CSV table of C-alpha atoms in Angstrom, one decimal:
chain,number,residue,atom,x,y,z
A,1157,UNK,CA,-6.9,41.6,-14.0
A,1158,UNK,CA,-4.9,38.1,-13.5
A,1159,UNK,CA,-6.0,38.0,-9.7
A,1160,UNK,CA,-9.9,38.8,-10.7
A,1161,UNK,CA,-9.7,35.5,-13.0
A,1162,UNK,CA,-12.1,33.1,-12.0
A,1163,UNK,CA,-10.2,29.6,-11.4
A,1164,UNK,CA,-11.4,26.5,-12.4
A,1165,UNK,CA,-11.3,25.2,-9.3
A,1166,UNK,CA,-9.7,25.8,-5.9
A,1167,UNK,CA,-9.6,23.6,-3.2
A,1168,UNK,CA,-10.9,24.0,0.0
A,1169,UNK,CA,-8.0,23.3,2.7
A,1170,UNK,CA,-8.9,24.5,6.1
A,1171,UNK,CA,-7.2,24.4,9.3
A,1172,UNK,CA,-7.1,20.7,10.8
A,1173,UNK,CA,-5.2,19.9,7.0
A,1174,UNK,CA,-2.5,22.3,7.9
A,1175,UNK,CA,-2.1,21.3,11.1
A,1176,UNK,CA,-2.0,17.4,10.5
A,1177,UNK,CA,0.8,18.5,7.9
A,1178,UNK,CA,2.6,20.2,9.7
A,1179,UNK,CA,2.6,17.2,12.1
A,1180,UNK,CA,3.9,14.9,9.9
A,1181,UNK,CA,6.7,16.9,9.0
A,1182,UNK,CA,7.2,17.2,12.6
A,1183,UNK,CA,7.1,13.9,13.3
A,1184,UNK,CA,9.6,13.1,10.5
A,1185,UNK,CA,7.6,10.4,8.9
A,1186,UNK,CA,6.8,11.9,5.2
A,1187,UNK,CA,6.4,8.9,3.5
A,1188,UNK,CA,4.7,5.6,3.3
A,1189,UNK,CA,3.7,5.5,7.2
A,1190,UNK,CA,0.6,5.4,9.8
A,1191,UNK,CA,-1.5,8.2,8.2
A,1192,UNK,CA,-1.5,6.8,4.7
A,1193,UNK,CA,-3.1,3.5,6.9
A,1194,UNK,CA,-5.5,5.7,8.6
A,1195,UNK,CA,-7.1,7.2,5.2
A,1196,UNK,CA,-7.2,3.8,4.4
A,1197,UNK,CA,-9.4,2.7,7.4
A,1198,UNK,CA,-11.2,5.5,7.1
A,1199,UNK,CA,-12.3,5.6,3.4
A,1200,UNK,CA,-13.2,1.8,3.5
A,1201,UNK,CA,-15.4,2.1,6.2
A,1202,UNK,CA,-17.0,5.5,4.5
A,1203,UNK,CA,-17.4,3.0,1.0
A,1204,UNK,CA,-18.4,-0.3,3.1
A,1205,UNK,CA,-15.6,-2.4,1.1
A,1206,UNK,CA,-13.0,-4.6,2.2
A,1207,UNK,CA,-10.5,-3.1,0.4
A,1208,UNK,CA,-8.9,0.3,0.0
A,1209,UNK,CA,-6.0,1.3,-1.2
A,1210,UNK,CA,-4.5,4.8,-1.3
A,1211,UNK,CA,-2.0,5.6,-4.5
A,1212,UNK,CA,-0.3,8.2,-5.7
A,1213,UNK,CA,-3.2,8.9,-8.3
A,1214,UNK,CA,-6.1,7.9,-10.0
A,1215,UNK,CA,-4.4,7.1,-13.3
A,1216,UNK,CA,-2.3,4.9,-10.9
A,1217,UNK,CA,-5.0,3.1,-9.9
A,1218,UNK,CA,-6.0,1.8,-13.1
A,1219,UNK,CA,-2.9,1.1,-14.4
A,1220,UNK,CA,-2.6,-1.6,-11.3
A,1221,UNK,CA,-6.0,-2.9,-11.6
A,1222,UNK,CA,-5.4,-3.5,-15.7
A,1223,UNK,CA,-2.2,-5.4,-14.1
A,1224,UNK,CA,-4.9,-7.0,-11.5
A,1225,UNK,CA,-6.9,-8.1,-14.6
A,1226,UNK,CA,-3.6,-10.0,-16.2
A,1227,UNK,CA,-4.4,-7.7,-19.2
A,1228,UNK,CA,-2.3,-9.2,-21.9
A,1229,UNK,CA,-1.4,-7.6,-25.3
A,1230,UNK,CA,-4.1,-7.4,-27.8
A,1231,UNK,CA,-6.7,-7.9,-25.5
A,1232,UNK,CA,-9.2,-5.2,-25.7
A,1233,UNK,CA,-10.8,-2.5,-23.0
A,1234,UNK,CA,-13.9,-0.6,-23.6
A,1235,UNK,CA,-13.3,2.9,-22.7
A,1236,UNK,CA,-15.8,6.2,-23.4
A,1237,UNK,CA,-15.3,8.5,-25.9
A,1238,UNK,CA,-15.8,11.6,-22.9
A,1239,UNK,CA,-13.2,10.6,-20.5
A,1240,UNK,CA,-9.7,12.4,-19.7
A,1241,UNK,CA,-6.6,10.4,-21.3
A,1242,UNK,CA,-5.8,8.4,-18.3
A,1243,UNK,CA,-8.5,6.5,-18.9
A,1244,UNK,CA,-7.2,4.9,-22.5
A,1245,UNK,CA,-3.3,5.3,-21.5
A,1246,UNK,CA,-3.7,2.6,-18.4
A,1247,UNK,CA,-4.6,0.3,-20.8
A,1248,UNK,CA,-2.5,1.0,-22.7
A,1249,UNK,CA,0.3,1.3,-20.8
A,1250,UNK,CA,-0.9,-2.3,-19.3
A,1251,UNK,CA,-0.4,-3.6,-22.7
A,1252,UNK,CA,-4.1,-3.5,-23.9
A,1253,UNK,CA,-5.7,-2.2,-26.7
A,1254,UNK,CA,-8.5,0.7,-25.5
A,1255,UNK,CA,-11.7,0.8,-28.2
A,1256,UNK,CA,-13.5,3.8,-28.1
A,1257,UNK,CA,-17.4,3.6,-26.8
A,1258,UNK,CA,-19.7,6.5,-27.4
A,1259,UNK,CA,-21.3,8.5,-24.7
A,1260,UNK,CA,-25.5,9.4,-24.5
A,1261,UNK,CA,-26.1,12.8,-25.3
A,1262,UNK,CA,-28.2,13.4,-22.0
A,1263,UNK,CA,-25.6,12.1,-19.5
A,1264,UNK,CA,-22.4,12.0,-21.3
A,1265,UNK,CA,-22.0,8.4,-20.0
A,1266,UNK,CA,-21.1,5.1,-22.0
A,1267,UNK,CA,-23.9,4.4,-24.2
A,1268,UNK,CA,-24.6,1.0,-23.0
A,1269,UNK,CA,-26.3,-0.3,-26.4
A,1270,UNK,CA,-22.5,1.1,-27.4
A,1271,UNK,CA,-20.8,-1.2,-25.3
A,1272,UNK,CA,-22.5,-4.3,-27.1
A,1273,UNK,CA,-21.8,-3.4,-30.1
A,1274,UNK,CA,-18.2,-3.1,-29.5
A,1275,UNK,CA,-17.6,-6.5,-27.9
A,1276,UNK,CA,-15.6,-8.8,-29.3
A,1277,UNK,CA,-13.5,-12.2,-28.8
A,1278,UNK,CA,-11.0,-10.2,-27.1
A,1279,UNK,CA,-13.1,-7.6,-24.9
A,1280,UNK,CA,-11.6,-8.7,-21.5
A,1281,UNK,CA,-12.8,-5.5,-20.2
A,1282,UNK,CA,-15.1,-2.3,-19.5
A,1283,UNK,CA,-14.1,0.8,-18.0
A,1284,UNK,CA,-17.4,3.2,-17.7
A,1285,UNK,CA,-16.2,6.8,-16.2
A,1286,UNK,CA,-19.1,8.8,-14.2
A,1287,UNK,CA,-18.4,11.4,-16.1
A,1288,UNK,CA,-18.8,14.6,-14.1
A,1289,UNK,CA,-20.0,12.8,-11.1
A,1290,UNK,CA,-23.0,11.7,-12.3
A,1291,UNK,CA,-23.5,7.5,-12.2
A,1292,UNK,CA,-23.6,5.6,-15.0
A,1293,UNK,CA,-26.3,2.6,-16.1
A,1294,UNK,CA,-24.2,0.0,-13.9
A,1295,UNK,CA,-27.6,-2.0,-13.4
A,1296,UNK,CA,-27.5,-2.6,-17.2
A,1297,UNK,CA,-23.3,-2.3,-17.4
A,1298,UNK,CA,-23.0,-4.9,-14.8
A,1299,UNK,CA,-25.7,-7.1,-16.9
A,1300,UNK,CA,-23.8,-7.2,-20.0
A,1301,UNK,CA,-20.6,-7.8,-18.2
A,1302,UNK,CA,-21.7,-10.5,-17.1
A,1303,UNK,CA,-23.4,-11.7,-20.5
A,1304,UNK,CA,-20.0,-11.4,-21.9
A,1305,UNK,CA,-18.1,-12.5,-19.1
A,1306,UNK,CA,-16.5,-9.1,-18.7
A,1307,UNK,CA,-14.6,-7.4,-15.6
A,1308,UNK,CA,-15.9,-3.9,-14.5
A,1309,UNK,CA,-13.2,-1.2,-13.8
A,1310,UNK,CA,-15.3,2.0,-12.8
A,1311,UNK,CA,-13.2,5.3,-13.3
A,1312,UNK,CA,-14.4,7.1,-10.6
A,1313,UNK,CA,-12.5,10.2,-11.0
A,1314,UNK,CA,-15.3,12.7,-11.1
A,1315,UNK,CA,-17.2,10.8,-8.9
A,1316,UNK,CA,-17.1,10.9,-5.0
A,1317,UNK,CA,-19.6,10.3,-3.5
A,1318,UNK,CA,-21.9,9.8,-5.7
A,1319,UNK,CA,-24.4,7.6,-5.3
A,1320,UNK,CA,-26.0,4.9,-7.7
A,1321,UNK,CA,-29.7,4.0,-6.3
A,1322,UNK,CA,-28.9,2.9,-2.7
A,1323,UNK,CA,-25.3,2.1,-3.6
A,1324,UNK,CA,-22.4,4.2,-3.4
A,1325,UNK,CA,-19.9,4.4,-6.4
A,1326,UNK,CA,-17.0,2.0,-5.2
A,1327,UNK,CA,-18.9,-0.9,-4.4
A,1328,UNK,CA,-20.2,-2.1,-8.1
A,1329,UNK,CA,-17.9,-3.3,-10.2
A,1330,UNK,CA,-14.8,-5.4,-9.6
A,1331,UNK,CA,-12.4,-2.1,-9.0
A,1332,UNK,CA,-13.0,1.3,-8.5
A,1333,UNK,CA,-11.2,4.3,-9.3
A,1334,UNK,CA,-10.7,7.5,-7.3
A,1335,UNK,CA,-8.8,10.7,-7.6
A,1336,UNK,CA,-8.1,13.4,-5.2
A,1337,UNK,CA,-6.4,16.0,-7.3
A,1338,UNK,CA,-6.6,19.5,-6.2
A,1339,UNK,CA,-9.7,20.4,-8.4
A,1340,UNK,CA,-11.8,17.2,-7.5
A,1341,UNK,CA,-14.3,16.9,-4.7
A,1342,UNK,CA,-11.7,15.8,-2.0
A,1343,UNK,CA,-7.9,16.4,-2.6
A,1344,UNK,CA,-4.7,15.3,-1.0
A,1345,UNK,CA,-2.7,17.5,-3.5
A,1346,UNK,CA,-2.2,14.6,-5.7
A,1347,UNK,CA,-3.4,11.3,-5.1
A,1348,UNK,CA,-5.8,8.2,-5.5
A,1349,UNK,CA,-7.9,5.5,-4.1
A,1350,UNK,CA,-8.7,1.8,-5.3
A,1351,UNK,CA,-11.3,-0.1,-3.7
A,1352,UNK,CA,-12.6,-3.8,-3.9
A,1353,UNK,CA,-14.1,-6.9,-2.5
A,1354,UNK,CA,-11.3,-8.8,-3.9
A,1355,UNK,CA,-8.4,-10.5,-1.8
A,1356,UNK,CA,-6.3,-11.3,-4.9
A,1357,UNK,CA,-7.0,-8.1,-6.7
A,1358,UNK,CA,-5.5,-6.1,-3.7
A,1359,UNK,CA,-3.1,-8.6,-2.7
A,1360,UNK,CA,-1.3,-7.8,-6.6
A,1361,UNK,CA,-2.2,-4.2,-6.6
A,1362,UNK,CA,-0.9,-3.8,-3.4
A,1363,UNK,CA,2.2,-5.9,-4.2
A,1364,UNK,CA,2.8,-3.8,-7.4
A,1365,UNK,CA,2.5,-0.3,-6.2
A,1366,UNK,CA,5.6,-0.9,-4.1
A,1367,UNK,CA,8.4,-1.7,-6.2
A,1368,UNK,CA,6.9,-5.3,-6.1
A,1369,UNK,CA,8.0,-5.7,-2.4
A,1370,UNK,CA,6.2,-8.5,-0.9
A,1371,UNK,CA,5.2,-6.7,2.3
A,1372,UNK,CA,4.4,-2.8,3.6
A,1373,UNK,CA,7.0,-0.9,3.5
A,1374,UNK,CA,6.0,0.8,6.2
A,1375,UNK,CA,6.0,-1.8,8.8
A,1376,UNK,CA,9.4,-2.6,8.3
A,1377,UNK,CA,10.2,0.5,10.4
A,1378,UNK,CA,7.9,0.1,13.1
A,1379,UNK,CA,7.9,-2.1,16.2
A,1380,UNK,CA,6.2,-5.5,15.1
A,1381,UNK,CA,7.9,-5.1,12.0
A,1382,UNK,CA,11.2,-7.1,9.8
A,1383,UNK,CA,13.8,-5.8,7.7
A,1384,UNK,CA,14.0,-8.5,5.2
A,1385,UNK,CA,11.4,-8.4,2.9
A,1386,UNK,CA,11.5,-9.9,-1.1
A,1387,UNK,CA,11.1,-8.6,-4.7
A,1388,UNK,CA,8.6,-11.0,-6.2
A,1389,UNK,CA,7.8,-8.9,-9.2
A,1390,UNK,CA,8.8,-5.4,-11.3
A,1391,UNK,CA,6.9,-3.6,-9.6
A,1392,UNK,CA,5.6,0.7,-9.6
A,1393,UNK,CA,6.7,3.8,-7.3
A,1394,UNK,CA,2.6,4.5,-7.0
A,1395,UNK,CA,2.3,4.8,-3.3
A,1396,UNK,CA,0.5,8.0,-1.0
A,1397,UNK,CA,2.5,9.9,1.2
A,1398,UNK,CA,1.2,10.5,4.6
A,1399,UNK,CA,1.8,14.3,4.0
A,1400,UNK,CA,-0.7,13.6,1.2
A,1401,UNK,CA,-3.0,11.8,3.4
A,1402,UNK,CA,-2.8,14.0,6.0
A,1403,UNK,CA,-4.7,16.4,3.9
A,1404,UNK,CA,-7.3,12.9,2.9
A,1405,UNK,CA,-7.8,12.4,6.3
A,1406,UNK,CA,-9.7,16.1,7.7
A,1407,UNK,CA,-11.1,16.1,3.7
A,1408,UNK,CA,-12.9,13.2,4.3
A,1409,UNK,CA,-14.4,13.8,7.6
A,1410,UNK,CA,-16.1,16.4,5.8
A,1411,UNK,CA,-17.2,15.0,2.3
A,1412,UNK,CA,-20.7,15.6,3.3
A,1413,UNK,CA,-20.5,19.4,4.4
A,1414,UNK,CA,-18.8,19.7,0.7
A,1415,UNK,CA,-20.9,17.6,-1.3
A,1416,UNK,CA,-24.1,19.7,0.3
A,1417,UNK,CA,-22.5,23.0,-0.7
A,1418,UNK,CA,-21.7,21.3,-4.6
A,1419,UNK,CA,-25.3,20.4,-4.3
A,1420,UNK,CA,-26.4,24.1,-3.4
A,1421,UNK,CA,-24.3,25.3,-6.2
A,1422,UNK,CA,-25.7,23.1,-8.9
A,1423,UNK,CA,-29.8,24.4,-7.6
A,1424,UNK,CA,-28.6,27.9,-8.1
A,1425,UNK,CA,-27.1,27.0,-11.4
A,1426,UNK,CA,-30.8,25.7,-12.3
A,1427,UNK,CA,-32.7,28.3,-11.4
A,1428,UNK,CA,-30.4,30.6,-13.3
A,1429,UNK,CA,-30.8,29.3,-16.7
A,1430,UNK,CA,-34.3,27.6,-16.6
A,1431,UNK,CA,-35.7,30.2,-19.0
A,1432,UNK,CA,-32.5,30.1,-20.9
A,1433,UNK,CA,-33.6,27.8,-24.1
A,1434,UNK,CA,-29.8,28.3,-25.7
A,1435,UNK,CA,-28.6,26.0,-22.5
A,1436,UNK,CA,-29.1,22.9,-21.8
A,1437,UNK,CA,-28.6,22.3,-17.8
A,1438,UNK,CA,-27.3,18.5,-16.9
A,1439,UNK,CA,-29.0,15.6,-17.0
A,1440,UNK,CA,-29.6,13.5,-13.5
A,1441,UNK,CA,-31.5,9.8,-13.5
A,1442,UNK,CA,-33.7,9.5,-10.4
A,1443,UNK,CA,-32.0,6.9,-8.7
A,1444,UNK,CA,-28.5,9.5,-8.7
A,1445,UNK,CA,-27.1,11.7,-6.4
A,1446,UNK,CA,-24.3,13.0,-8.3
A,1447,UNK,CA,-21.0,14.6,-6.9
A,1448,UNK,CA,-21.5,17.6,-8.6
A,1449,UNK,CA,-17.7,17.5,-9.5
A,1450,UNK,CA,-18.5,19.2,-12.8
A,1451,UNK,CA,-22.0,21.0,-14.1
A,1452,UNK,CA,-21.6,21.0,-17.6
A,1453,UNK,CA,-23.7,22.4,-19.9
A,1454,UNK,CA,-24.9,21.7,-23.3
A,1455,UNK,CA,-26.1,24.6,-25.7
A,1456,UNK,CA,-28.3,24.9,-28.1
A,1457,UNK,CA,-27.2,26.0,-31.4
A,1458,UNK,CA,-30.3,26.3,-33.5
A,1459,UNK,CA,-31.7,29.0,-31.4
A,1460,UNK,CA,-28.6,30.8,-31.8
A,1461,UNK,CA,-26.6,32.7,-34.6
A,1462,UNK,CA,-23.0,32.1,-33.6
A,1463,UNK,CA,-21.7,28.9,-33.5
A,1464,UNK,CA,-18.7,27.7,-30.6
């Protein structure tokens, strides 16, 4: 019965990921090297940002742009109540202090009246996760971040590509968030992106997911590049590998061809349980097209006689 259990997820790794893998290994470049640069290239010119930086993972990514944000101790981050840990622990790992926003019941996004509530003198931050790829309000986050005089960290986990009216997700707020574990829309086994129009944001992010070291590590093994290099700060292991991105790179190229299939999925999910009263199918805005990264459903209990 074990190999009849339905996974939760499996990832879809074809042929041109094996092959680029097996490349790399062949090439005897398995870190920090040329491919990692490529998915780079390749993922900011898919977002339309200036900067992207490929990490080790998502939770990664946060941690840095907290640090990005000179996060200092007691100031506070507004974080939604339906999010994975990683969310809260970058803060607080960063040395902030997370405060729990709840979610709308249709969307299981930040509740945006939520957020406003919740601000204080020492709100330095928000953090809204589109949670199972479906966007959140950023017209109205973005609005009261600015009210406030707030930063905008988007956990994008669950969400590429999703799209926010004609915007993709990764080029709102100041930083955004990806993940490419196994079970999300693209995977590189592990791993992570952070995108944004920053220079000093991804000058210290970049800086700090190397050890500190105060140029690519990379390059210093290459032709147009120097052995001496500085230690300017304490700095994280939290870089991609290119084995990793070798798998980023052939994902990528088809992100459409799987977000289509997601998208079939989802229809056929509808149609299912339309006459099905007990479940509540997702909600999705207009102006979304989600990733389809999760469908999750809502039931009803007062037509029912069991409860969960």
């Amino acid at each position: 019965m074990r190999d009849k259990f339905l996974p939760f997820g499996s990832p879809l790794i074809e042929q041109p990921e094996i092959d680029e893998v097996v490349a790399s290994l062949k090439s005897g470049w398995l870190g920090t090297g040329p491919k990692v640069h490529k998915f780079e290239e390749m993922f900011r010119e898919y977002k339309g940002v200036k900067f992207a930086m490929a990490l080790n993972s998502c939770t990664a990514a946060l941690h840095l742009s907290m640090l990005a944000l000179g996060l200092k101790p007691g100031d506070e981050v507004l974080v939604p109540t339906m999010t994975f840990a990683s969310t809260a622990n970058a803060v607080i790992h960063a040395g902030g202090k997370p405060i729990l926003v709840d979610c709308k019941k249709d969307t299981m996004n930040i509740d945006p009246e939520d957020i406003e509530r919740k601000i204080t003198s020492k709100t330095k931050a928000i953090i809204p996760v589109h949670y199972a790829g479906q966007s959140c309000d950023m017209d109205e986050i973005i609005r009261i971040a600015q009210e406030f005089s707030l930063k905008v960290i988007e956990d994008a986990a669950h969400s590429f590509p999703t799209k926010y009216k004609d915007r993709m997700i990764g080029t709102i707020g100041e930083i955004t968030c990806f993940s490419f574990y196994p079970t999300k829309p693209i995977t590189t086994g592990e791993g992570g992106m952070a995108c944004t129009e920053n220079d000093e944001f991804a000058r210290r992010m970049k800086i700090m997911s190397l050890h500190g070291i105060s140029k690519d590590a990379w390059k210093r093994y290459t032709a147009e590049g120097s052995w001496y290099y500085e230690v300017i700060e304490a700095g994280y292991k939290y870089n991609m590998t290119d084995i990793q991105a070798s798998l980023g790179i052939h994902q990528l190229r088809r992100v459409e061809q799987m977000q289509e299939r997601r998208e079939g999925i989802a229809r056929r999910y509808n149609k299912e349980f339309e006459d099905m009263q007990e479940i509540i199918i997702p909600t999705v805005k207009e102006y979304v097209r989600p990733a389809w990264h999760l469908y999750p459903i809502q039931i009803n209990t007062n037509l029912l006689k069991i409860d969960r």
